[in-house]
Amino acid sequence: MSTDEPQEAADPATVRRRTLRQAALALGTGALAAGYLWHTDPHQPGQLLIPCPFRMLTGLLCPFCGGTRMAYDLMHGDVATAFQDNAVLLALGVPALAYVLVRWLVEGLRGRRRSLKLTARGNAVVLGIAAVWMVGRNLVHLIG
Protein backbone atom coordinates (compact mmCIF):
# COMPACT_ATOMS: atom_id res chain seq x y z
CA MET A 1 0.00 0.00 0.00
CA SER A 2 1.41 3.41 -0.88
CA THR A 3 1.55 6.16 1.68
CA ASP A 4 -0.94 8.24 -0.34
CA GLU A 5 -3.77 5.74 0.10
CA PRO A 6 -6.00 6.12 3.15
CA GLN A 7 -5.82 3.29 5.66
CA GLU A 8 -8.78 0.98 5.92
CA ALA A 9 -10.88 1.35 9.04
CA ALA A 10 -9.87 -1.50 11.33
CA ASP A 11 -12.17 -3.36 13.65
CA PRO A 12 -11.71 -1.86 17.16
CA ALA A 13 -11.35 -5.30 18.76
CA THR A 14 -8.59 -6.18 16.28
CA VAL A 15 -6.80 -2.91 17.00
CA ARG A 16 -7.03 -3.58 20.76
CA ARG A 17 -5.63 -7.11 20.41
CA ARG A 18 -2.81 -5.91 18.17
CA THR A 19 -1.99 -3.06 20.56
CA LEU A 20 -1.88 -5.44 23.53
CA ARG A 21 0.37 -7.88 21.62
CA GLN A 22 2.72 -5.11 20.54
CA ALA A 23 2.79 -3.58 24.03
CA ALA A 24 3.51 -6.98 25.62
CA LEU A 25 6.31 -7.62 23.12
CA ALA A 26 7.80 -4.17 23.70
CA LEU A 27 7.51 -4.53 27.48
CA GLY A 28 9.15 -7.96 27.43
CA THR A 29 11.96 -6.82 25.15
CA GLY A 30 12.47 -3.68 27.21
CA ALA A 31 12.53 -5.68 30.45
CA LEU A 32 15.16 -8.04 29.05
CA ALA A 33 17.28 -5.12 27.83
CA ALA A 34 16.88 -3.29 31.15
CA GLY A 35 17.80 -6.43 33.08
CA TYR A 36 20.96 -6.81 31.02
CA LEU A 37 21.83 -3.12 31.32
CA TRP A 38 21.21 -3.14 35.09
CA HIS A 39 24.18 -5.49 35.50
CA THR A 40 26.35 -3.99 32.73
CA ASP A 41 27.89 -0.65 33.68
CA PRO A 42 28.45 1.25 30.40
CA HIS A 43 30.77 3.64 32.23
CA GLN A 44 33.31 0.80 32.53
CA PRO A 45 35.36 -0.21 29.46
CA GLY A 46 35.05 -3.67 27.96
CA GLN A 47 31.28 -4.10 28.39
CA LEU A 48 29.33 -6.02 25.76
CA LEU A 49 27.26 -3.13 24.41
CA ILE A 50 26.57 -1.91 20.89
CA PRO A 51 28.93 0.97 20.06
CA CYS A 52 27.72 4.10 18.27
CA PRO A 53 28.40 3.62 14.53
CA PHE A 54 28.53 7.39 13.95
CA ARG A 55 31.20 7.81 16.60
CA MET A 56 33.14 4.79 15.30
CA LEU A 57 33.23 6.32 11.79
CA THR A 58 33.79 9.98 12.65
CA GLY A 59 35.08 10.15 16.22
CA LEU A 60 32.31 12.66 16.95
CA LEU A 61 29.40 12.35 19.37
CA CYS A 62 25.98 11.87 17.78
CA PRO A 63 22.85 13.38 19.42
CA PHE A 64 22.16 10.00 21.09
CA CYS A 65 25.68 9.31 22.39
CA GLY A 66 25.48 8.81 26.12
CA GLY A 67 21.94 7.45 25.93
CA THR A 68 22.91 3.99 27.19
CA ARG A 69 24.89 5.47 30.07
CA MET A 70 21.95 7.80 30.78
CA ALA A 71 19.50 4.87 30.92
CA TYR A 72 21.84 2.96 33.24
CA ASP A 73 22.18 5.96 35.53
CA LEU A 74 18.42 6.56 35.60
CA MET A 75 17.77 2.92 36.48
CA HIS A 76 20.20 3.30 39.37
CA GLY A 77 18.63 6.58 40.54
CA ASP A 78 21.54 8.85 39.56
CA VAL A 79 19.73 11.68 37.75
CA ALA A 80 22.66 14.12 37.96
CA THR A 81 25.02 11.74 36.15
CA ALA A 82 22.28 10.86 33.66
CA PHE A 83 22.00 14.58 32.89
CA GLN A 84 25.76 14.77 32.33
CA ASP A 85 25.61 11.76 29.98
CA ASN A 86 23.05 13.35 27.62
CA ALA A 87 21.16 16.39 28.91
CA VAL A 88 18.98 16.97 25.83
CA LEU A 89 17.95 13.34 25.52
CA LEU A 90 17.01 13.30 29.21
CA ALA A 91 15.20 16.64 29.23
CA LEU A 92 13.40 16.37 25.88
CA GLY A 93 13.66 12.82 24.55
CA VAL A 94 12.48 10.87 27.58
CA PRO A 95 9.32 12.96 28.12
CA ALA A 96 8.54 12.97 24.39
CA LEU A 97 8.93 9.19 24.18
CA ALA A 98 6.74 8.71 27.26
CA TYR A 99 4.05 10.94 25.74
CA VAL A 100 4.09 9.14 22.40
CA LEU A 101 3.98 5.68 24.00
CA VAL A 102 1.13 6.58 26.36
CA ARG A 103 -0.84 8.21 23.55
CA TRP A 104 -0.31 5.16 21.29
CA LEU A 105 -1.35 2.75 24.06
CA VAL A 106 -4.44 4.70 25.10
CA GLU A 107 -5.66 5.10 21.51
CA GLY A 108 -4.97 1.44 20.76
CA LEU A 109 -6.85 0.25 23.82
CA ARG A 110 -9.77 2.44 22.74
CA GLY A 111 -9.75 0.52 19.47
CA ARG A 112 -8.42 3.35 17.33
CA ARG A 113 -5.34 3.29 15.16
CA ARG A 114 -3.05 6.17 15.80
CA SER A 115 -0.55 7.12 13.16
CA LEU A 116 2.32 8.82 14.92
CA LYS A 117 3.71 11.25 12.39
CA LEU A 118 5.50 14.53 12.79
CA THR A 119 4.56 17.46 10.62
CA ALA A 120 7.20 19.11 8.48
CA ARG A 121 7.58 21.76 11.18
CA GLY A 122 7.92 19.07 13.85
CA ASN A 123 10.61 17.31 11.83
CA ALA A 124 12.46 20.59 11.38
CA VAL A 125 12.32 21.31 15.12
CA VAL A 126 13.57 17.83 16.08
CA LEU A 127 16.36 17.87 13.49
CA GLY A 128 17.32 21.44 14.45
CA ILE A 129 17.57 20.56 18.15
CA ALA A 130 19.57 17.42 17.33
CA ALA A 131 21.96 19.35 15.07
CA VAL A 132 22.53 22.17 17.55
CA TRP A 133 23.03 19.65 20.39
CA MET A 134 25.47 17.57 18.34
CA VAL A 135 27.54 20.55 17.18
CA GLY A 136 27.53 22.18 20.61
CA ARG A 137 28.55 19.11 22.57
CA ASN A 138 31.26 18.23 20.04
CA LEU A 139 32.71 21.73 20.22
CA VAL A 140 32.77 21.52 24.03
CA HIS A 141 34.27 18.03 23.83
CA LEU A 142 36.97 19.08 21.35
CA ILE A 143 37.83 22.35 23.10
CA GLY A 144 37.57 21.10 26.68
Tab-separated table of C-alpha atoms in Angstrom:
chain	number	residue	atom	x	y	z
A	1	MET	CA	0.000	0.000	0.000
A	2	SER	CA	1.408	3.411	-0.879
A	3	THR	CA	1.552	6.160	1.683
A	4	ASP	CA	-0.937	8.240	-0.336
A	5	GLU	CA	-3.766	5.736	0.104
A	6	PRO	CA	-6.000	6.117	3.151
A	7	GLN	CA	-5.823	3.289	5.662
A	8	GLU	CA	-8.782	0.984	5.918
A	9	ALA	CA	-10.878	1.346	9.036
A	10	ALA	CA	-9.872	-1.497	11.328
A	11	ASP	CA	-12.170	-3.364	13.654
A	12	PRO	CA	-11.711	-1.857	17.160
A	13	ALA	CA	-11.351	-5.299	18.757
A	14	THR	CA	-8.588	-6.183	16.281
A	15	VAL	CA	-6.798	-2.912	17.002
A	16	ARG	CA	-7.033	-3.579	20.763
A	17	ARG	CA	-5.634	-7.105	20.409
A	18	ARG	CA	-2.814	-5.914	18.167
A	19	THR	CA	-1.991	-3.060	20.559
A	20	LEU	CA	-1.878	-5.442	23.531
A	21	ARG	CA	0.367	-7.882	21.619
A	22	GLN	CA	2.723	-5.112	20.543
A	23	ALA	CA	2.787	-3.580	24.033
A	24	ALA	CA	3.508	-6.980	25.619
A	25	LEU	CA	6.309	-7.618	23.123
A	26	ALA	CA	7.798	-4.172	23.701
A	27	LEU	CA	7.508	-4.529	27.483
A	28	GLY	CA	9.154	-7.959	27.431
A	29	THR	CA	11.959	-6.824	25.150
A	30	GLY	CA	12.475	-3.677	27.214
A	31	ALA	CA	12.529	-5.682	30.449
A	32	LEU	CA	15.162	-8.040	29.052
A	33	ALA	CA	17.276	-5.124	27.831
A	34	ALA	CA	16.880	-3.289	31.149
A	35	GLY	CA	17.799	-6.431	33.075
A	36	TYR	CA	20.957	-6.810	31.020
A	37	LEU	CA	21.830	-3.118	31.321
A	38	TRP	CA	21.211	-3.141	35.091
A	39	HIS	CA	24.185	-5.487	35.497
A	40	THR	CA	26.347	-3.990	32.731
A	41	ASP	CA	27.886	-0.651	33.680
A	42	PRO	CA	28.446	1.245	30.402
A	43	HIS	CA	30.772	3.638	32.234
A	44	GLN	CA	33.307	0.798	32.525
A	45	PRO	CA	35.358	-0.208	29.459
A	46	GLY	CA	35.047	-3.671	27.960
A	47	GLN	CA	31.285	-4.098	28.390
A	48	LEU	CA	29.333	-6.019	25.762
A	49	LEU	CA	27.259	-3.131	24.413
A	50	ILE	CA	26.573	-1.911	20.885
A	51	PRO	CA	28.934	0.975	20.061
A	52	CYS	CA	27.723	4.100	18.266
A	53	PRO	CA	28.399	3.618	14.530
A	54	PHE	CA	28.530	7.394	13.946
A	55	ARG	CA	31.197	7.809	16.600
A	56	MET	CA	33.140	4.793	15.297
A	57	LEU	CA	33.232	6.319	11.794
A	58	THR	CA	33.786	9.985	12.655
A	59	GLY	CA	35.082	10.147	16.215
A	60	LEU	CA	32.306	12.661	16.954
A	61	LEU	CA	29.400	12.346	19.369
A	62	CYS	CA	25.977	11.870	17.783
A	63	PRO	CA	22.855	13.376	19.420
A	64	PHE	CA	22.161	10.003	21.094
A	65	CYS	CA	25.676	9.307	22.392
A	66	GLY	CA	25.481	8.807	26.121
A	67	GLY	CA	21.940	7.446	25.931
A	68	THR	CA	22.905	3.988	27.189
A	69	ARG	CA	24.889	5.471	30.072
A	70	MET	CA	21.951	7.800	30.777
A	71	ALA	CA	19.505	4.873	30.917
A	72	TYR	CA	21.844	2.964	33.239
A	73	ASP	CA	22.176	5.957	35.534
A	74	LEU	CA	18.415	6.563	35.596
A	75	MET	CA	17.771	2.919	36.479
A	76	HIS	CA	20.203	3.302	39.369
A	77	GLY	CA	18.627	6.580	40.541
A	78	ASP	CA	21.537	8.851	39.560
A	79	VAL	CA	19.732	11.680	37.754
A	80	ALA	CA	22.657	14.119	37.962
A	81	THR	CA	25.022	11.742	36.152
A	82	ALA	CA	22.284	10.860	33.656
A	83	PHE	CA	22.003	14.582	32.894
A	84	GLN	CA	25.763	14.770	32.328
A	85	ASP	CA	25.605	11.759	29.980
A	86	ASN	CA	23.047	13.352	27.625
A	87	ALA	CA	21.159	16.393	28.905
A	88	VAL	CA	18.981	16.972	25.828
A	89	LEU	CA	17.953	13.342	25.518
A	90	LEU	CA	17.014	13.301	29.207
A	91	ALA	CA	15.199	16.643	29.229
A	92	LEU	CA	13.400	16.365	25.878
A	93	GLY	CA	13.663	12.816	24.550
A	94	VAL	CA	12.481	10.865	27.584
A	95	PRO	CA	9.323	12.961	28.123
A	96	ALA	CA	8.544	12.972	24.386
A	97	LEU	CA	8.934	9.194	24.184
A	98	ALA	CA	6.740	8.709	27.256
A	99	TYR	CA	4.048	10.944	25.743
A	100	VAL	CA	4.089	9.136	22.401
A	101	LEU	CA	3.975	5.684	23.998
A	102	VAL	CA	1.129	6.577	26.360
A	103	ARG	CA	-0.839	8.206	23.550
A	104	TRP	CA	-0.314	5.162	21.294
A	105	LEU	CA	-1.345	2.748	24.063
A	106	VAL	CA	-4.444	4.704	25.104
A	107	GLU	CA	-5.657	5.097	21.514
A	108	GLY	CA	-4.973	1.437	20.761
A	109	LEU	CA	-6.853	0.252	23.820
A	110	ARG	CA	-9.773	2.439	22.738
A	111	GLY	CA	-9.751	0.515	19.469
A	112	ARG	CA	-8.416	3.349	17.332
A	113	ARG	CA	-5.339	3.290	15.158
A	114	ARG	CA	-3.052	6.174	15.799
A	115	SER	CA	-0.551	7.123	13.158
A	116	LEU	CA	2.323	8.822	14.923
A	117	LYS	CA	3.710	11.253	12.388
A	118	LEU	CA	5.502	14.527	12.788
A	119	THR	CA	4.560	17.462	10.624
A	120	ALA	CA	7.202	19.108	8.475
A	121	ARG	CA	7.583	21.760	11.177
A	122	GLY	CA	7.921	19.067	13.854
A	123	ASN	CA	10.614	17.310	11.827
A	124	ALA	CA	12.459	20.595	11.384
A	125	VAL	CA	12.321	21.307	15.124
A	126	VAL	CA	13.569	17.828	16.076
A	127	LEU	CA	16.357	17.872	13.494
A	128	GLY	CA	17.315	21.444	14.454
A	129	ILE	CA	17.566	20.565	18.154
A	130	ALA	CA	19.566	17.419	17.328
A	131	ALA	CA	21.958	19.351	15.067
A	132	VAL	CA	22.528	22.170	17.553
A	133	TRP	CA	23.032	19.653	20.385
A	134	MET	CA	25.470	17.574	18.336
A	135	VAL	CA	27.540	20.546	17.177
A	136	GLY	CA	27.532	22.180	20.607
A	137	ARG	CA	28.554	19.113	22.573
A	138	ASN	CA	31.264	18.227	20.035
A	139	LEU	CA	32.714	21.731	20.223
A	140	VAL	CA	32.773	21.521	24.032
A	141	HIS	CA	34.269	18.026	23.828
A	142	LEU	CA	36.974	19.082	21.351
A	143	ILE	CA	37.835	22.353	23.101
A	144	GLY	CA	37.566	21.099	26.685
